[in-house]
Structures are given as structure tokens and as C-alpha cells.
PDB file of N, CA and C in Angstrom:
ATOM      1  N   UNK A 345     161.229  48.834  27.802  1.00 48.00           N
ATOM      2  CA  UNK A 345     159.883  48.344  27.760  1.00 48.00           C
ATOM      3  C   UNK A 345     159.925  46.846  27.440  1.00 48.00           C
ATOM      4  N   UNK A 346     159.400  45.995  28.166  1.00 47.00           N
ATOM      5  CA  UNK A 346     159.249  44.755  27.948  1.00 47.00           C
ATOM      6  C   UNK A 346     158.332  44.145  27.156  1.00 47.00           C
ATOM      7  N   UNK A 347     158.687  43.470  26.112  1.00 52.00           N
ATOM      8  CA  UNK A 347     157.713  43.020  24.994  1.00 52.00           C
ATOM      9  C   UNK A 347     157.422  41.340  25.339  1.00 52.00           C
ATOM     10  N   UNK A 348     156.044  40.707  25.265  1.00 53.00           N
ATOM     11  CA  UNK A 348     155.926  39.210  24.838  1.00 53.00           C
ATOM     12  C   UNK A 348     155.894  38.961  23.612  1.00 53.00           C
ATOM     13  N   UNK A 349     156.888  37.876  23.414  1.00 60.00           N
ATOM     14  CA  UNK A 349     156.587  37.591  21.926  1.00 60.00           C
ATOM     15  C   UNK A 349     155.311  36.770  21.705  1.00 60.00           C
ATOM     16  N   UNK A 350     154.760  35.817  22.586  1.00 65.00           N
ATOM     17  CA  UNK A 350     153.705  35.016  22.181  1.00 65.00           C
ATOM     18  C   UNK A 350     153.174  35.153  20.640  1.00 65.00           C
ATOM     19  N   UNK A 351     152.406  35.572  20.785  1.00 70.00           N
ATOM     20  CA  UNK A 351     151.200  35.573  19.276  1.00 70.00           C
ATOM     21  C   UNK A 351     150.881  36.560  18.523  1.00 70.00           C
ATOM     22  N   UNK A 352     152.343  36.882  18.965  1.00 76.00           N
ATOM     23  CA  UNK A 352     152.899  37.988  18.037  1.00 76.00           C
ATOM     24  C   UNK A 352     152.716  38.081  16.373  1.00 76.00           C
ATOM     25  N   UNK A 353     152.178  39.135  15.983  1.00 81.00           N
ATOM     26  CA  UNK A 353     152.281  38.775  14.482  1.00 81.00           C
ATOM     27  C   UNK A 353     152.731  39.839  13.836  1.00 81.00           C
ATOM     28  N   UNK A 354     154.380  39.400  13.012  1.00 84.00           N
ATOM     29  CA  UNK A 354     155.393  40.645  12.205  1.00 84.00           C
ATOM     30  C   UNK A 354     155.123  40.254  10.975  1.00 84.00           C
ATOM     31  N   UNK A 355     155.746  41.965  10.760  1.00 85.00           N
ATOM     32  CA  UNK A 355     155.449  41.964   9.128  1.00 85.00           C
ATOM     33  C   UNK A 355     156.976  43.036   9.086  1.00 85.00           C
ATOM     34  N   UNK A 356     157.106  42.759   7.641  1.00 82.00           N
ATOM     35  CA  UNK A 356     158.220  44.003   7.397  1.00 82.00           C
ATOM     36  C   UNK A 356     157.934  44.684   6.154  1.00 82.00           C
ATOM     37  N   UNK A 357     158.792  45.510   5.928  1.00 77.00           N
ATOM     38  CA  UNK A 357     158.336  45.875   4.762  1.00 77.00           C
ATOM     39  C   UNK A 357     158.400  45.288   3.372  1.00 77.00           C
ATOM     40  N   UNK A 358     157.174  46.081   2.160  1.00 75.00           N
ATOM     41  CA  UNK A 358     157.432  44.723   1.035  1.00 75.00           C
ATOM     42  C   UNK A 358     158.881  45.443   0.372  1.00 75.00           C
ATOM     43  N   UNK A 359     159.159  46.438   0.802  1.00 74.00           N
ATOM     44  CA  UNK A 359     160.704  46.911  -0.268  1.00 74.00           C
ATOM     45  C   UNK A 359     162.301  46.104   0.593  1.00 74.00           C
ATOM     46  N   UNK A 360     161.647  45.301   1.362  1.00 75.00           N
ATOM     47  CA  UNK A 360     162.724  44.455   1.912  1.00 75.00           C
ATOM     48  C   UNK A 360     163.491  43.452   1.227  1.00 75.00           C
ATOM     49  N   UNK A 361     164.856  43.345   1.340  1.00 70.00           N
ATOM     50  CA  UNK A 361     165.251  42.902   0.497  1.00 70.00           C
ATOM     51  C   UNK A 361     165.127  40.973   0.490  1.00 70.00           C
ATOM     52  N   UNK A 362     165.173  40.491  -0.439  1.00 70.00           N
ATOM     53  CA  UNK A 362     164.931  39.075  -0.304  1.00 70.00           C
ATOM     54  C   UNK A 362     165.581  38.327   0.126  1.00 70.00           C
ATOM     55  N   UNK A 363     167.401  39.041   0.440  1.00 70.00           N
ATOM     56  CA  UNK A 363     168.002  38.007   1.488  1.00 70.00           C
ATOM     57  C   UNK A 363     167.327  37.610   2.854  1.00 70.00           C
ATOM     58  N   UNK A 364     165.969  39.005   3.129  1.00 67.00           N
ATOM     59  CA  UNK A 364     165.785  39.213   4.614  1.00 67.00           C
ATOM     60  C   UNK A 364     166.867  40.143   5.411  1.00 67.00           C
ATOM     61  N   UNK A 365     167.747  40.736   5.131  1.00 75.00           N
ATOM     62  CA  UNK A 365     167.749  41.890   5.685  1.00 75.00           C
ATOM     63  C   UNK A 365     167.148  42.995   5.940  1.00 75.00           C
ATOM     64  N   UNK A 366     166.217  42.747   6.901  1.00 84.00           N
ATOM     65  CA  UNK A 366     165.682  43.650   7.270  1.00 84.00           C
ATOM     66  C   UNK A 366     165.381  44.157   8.673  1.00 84.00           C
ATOM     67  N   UNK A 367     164.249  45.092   9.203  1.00 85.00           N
ATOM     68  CA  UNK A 367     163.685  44.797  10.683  1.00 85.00           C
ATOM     69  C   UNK A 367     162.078  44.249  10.337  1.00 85.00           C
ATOM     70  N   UNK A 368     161.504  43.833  11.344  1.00 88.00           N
ATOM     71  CA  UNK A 368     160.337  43.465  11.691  1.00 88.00           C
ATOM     72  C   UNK A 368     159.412  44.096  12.374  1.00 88.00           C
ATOM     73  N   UNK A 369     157.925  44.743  12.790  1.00 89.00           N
ATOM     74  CA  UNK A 369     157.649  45.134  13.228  1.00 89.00           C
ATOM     75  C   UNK A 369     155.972  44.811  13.267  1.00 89.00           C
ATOM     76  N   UNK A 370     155.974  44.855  15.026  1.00 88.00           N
ATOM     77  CA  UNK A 370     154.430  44.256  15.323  1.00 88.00           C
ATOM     78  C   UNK A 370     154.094  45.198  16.915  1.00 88.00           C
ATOM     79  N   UNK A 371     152.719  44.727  16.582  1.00 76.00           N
ATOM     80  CA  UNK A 371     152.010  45.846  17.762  1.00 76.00           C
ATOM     81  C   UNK A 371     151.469  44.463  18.810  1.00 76.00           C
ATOM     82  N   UNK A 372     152.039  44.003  19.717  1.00 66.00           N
ATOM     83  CA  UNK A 372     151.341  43.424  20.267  1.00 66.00           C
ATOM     84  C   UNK A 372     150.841  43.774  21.424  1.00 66.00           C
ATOM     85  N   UNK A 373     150.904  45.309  21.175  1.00 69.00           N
ATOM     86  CA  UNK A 373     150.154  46.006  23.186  1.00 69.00           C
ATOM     87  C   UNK A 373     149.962  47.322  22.243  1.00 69.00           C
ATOM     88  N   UNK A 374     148.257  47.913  22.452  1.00 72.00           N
ATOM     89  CA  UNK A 374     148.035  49.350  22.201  1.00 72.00           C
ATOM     90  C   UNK A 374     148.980  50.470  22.904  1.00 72.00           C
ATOM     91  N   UNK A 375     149.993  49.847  23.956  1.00 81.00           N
ATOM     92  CA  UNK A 375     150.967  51.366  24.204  1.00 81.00           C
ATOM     93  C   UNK A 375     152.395  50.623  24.106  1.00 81.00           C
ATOM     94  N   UNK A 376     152.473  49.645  23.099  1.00 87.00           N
ATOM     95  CA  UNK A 376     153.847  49.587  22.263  1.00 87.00           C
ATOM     96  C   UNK A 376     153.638  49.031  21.248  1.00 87.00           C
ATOM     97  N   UNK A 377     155.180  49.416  20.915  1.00 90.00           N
ATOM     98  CA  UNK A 377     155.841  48.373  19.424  1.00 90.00           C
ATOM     99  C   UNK A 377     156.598  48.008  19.356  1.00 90.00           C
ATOM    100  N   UNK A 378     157.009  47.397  18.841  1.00 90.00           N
ATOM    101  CA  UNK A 378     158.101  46.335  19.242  1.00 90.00           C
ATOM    102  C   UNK A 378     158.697  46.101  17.885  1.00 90.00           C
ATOM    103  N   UNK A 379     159.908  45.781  17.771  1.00 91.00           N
ATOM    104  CA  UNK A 379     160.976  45.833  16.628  1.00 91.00           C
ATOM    105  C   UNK A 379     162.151  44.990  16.780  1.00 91.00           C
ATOM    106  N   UNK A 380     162.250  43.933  15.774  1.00 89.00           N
ATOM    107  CA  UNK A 380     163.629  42.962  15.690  1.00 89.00           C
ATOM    108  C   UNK A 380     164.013  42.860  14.664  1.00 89.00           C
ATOM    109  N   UNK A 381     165.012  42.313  14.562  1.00 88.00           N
ATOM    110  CA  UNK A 381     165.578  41.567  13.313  1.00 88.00           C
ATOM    111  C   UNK A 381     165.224  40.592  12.282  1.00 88.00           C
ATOM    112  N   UNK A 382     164.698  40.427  11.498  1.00 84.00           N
ATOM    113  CA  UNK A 382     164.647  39.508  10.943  1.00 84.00           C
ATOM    114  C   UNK A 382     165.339  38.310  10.643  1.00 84.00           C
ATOM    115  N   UNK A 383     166.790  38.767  11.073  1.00 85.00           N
ATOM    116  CA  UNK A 383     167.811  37.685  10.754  1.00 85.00           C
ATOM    117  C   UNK A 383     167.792  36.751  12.025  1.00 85.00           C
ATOM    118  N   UNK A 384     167.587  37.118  13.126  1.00 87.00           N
ATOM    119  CA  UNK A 384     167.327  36.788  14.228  1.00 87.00           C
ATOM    120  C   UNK A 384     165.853  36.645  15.542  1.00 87.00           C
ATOM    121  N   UNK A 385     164.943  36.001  14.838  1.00 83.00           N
ATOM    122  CA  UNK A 385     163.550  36.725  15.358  1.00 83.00           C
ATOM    123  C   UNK A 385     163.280  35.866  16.839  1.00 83.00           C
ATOM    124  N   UNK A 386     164.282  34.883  17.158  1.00 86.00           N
ATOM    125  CA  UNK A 386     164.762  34.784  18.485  1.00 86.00           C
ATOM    126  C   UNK A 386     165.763  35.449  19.506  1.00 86.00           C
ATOM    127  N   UNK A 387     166.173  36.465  18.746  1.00 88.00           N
ATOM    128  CA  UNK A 387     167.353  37.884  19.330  1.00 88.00           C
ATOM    129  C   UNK A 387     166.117  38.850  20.228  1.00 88.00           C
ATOM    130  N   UNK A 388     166.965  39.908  20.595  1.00 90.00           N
ATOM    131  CA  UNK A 388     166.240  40.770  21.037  1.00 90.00           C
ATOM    132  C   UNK A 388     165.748  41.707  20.805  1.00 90.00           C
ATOM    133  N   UNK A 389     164.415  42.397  21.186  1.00 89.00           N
ATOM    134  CA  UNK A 389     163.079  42.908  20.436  1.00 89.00           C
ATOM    135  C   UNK A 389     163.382  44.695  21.464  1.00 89.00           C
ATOM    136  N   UNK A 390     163.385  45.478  20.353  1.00 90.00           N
ATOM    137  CA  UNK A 390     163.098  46.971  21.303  1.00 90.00           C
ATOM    138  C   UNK A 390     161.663  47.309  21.115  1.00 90.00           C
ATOM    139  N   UNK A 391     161.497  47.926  22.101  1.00 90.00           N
ATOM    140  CA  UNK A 391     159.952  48.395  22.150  1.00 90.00           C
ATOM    141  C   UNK A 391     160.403  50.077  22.015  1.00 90.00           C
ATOM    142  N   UNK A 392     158.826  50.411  21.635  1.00 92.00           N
ATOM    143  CA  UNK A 392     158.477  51.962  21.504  1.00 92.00           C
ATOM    144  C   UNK A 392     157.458  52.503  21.519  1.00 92.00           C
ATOM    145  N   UNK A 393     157.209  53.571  22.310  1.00 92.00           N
ATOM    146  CA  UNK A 393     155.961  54.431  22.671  1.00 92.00           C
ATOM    147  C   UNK A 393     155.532  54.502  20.970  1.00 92.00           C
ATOM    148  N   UNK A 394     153.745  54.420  20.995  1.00 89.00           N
ATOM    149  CA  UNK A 394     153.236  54.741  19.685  1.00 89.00           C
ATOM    150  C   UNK A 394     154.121  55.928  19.060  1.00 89.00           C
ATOM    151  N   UNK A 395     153.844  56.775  19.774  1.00 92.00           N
ATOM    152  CA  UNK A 395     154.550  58.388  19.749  1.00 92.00           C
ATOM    153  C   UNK A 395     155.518  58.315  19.094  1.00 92.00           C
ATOM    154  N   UNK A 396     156.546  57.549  19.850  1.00 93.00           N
ATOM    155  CA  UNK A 396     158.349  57.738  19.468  1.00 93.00           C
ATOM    156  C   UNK A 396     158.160  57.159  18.365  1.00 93.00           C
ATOM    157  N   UNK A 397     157.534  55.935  17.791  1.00 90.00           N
ATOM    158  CA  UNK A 397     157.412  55.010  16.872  1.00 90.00           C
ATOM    159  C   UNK A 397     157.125  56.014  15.382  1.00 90.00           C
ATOM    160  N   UNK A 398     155.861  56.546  15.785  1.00 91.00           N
ATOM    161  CA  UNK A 398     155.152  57.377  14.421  1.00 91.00           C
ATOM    162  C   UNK A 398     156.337  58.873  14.201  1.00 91.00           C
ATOM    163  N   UNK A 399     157.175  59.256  15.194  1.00 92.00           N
ATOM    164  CA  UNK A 399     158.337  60.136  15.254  1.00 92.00           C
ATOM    165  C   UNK A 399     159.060  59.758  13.876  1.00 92.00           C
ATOM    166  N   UNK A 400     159.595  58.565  14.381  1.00 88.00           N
ATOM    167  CA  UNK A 400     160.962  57.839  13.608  1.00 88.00           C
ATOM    168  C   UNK A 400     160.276  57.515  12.484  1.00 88.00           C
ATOM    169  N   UNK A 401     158.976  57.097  12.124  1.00 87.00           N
ATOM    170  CA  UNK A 401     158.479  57.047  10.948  1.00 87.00           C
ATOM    171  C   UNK A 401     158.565  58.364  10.293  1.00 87.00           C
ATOM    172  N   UNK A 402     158.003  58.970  10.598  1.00 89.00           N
ATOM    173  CA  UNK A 402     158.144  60.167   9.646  1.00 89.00           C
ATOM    174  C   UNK A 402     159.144  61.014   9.682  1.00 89.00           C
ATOM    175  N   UNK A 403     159.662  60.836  10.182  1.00 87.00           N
ATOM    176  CA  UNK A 403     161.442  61.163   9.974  1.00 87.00           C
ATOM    177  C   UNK A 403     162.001  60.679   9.145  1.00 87.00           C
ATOM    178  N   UNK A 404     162.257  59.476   9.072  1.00 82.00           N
ATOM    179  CA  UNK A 404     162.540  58.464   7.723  1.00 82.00           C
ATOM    180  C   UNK A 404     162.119  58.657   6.310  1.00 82.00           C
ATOM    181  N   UNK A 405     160.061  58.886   6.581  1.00 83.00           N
ATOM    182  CA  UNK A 405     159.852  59.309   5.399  1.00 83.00           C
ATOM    183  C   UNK A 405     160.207  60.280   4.461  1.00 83.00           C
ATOM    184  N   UNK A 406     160.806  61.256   5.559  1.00 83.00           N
ATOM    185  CA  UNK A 406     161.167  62.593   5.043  1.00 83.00           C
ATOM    186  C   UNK A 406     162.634  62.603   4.532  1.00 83.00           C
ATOM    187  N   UNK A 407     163.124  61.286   4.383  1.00 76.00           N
ATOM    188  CA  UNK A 407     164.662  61.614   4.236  1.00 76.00           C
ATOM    189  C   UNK A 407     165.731  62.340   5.211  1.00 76.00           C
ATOM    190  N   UNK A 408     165.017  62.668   6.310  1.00 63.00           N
ATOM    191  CA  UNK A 408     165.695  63.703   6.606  1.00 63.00           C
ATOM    192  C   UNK A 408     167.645  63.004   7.438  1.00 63.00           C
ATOM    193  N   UNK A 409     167.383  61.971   7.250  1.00 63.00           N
ATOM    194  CA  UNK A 409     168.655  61.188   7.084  1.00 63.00           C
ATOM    195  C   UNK A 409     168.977  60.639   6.129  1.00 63.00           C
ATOM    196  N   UNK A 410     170.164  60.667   5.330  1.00 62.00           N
ATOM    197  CA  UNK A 410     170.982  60.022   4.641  1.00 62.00           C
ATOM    198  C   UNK A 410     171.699  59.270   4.360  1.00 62.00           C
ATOM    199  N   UNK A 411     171.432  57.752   5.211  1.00 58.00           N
ATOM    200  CA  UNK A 411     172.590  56.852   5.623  1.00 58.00           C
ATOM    201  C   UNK A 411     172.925  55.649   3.971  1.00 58.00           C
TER     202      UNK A 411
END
């Protein structure tokens, strides 16, 4: 899925750590999302169906990985 960055506006999370390791994440189209690096916010951006997006969220929330 192809994302514009234009006027884009990211946020990450506030439990991110203060070196900035983190990801980034912004909605700049009602049928994506889009996700980078923070270390790199001129690198490259994956996109994701709302769907897949709110998936991996609550997957996460749930712990249900352990990394």
C-alpha cells in the first residue's frame, strides 16, 4: 500500500523510550495506516488496512506475544 508522507501528522507512544526508539504512527487516508521508524522518519513507511492495524493492536494488548 502506498503511503504520502505530505502533512502527515505522527505520534508514538508516550511509554516510548527517550532515546526515540520507537515506531510512529499516523492515519493519513481513512483506509490506511501507515507506520515508521522513528529513528529514520525519512526511511520507509508500511501501510495497513484499519482492520489488520486494530488486529495487531489488540494482539499486543493482550500479551499474547512475549518478545
Amino acid at each position: 500500500m502506498a503511503i504520502q508522507q505530505g502533512n502527515t501528522t505522527w505520534r508514538k507512544s508516550s511509554y516510548s523510550l527517550a532515546n526515540g526508539d520507537c515506531v510512529e504512527v499516523a492515519s493519513p487516508l481513512p483506509q490506511s495506516i501507515a507506520v515508521r521508524d522513528s529513528k529514520d522518519p525519512q526511511g520507509p513507511i508500511l501501510g495497513f488496512t484499519p482492520g489488520a492495524w486494530s488486529s495487531f493492536v489488540t494482539t499486543v494488548s493482550r500479551r499474547a506475544y512475549d518478545f
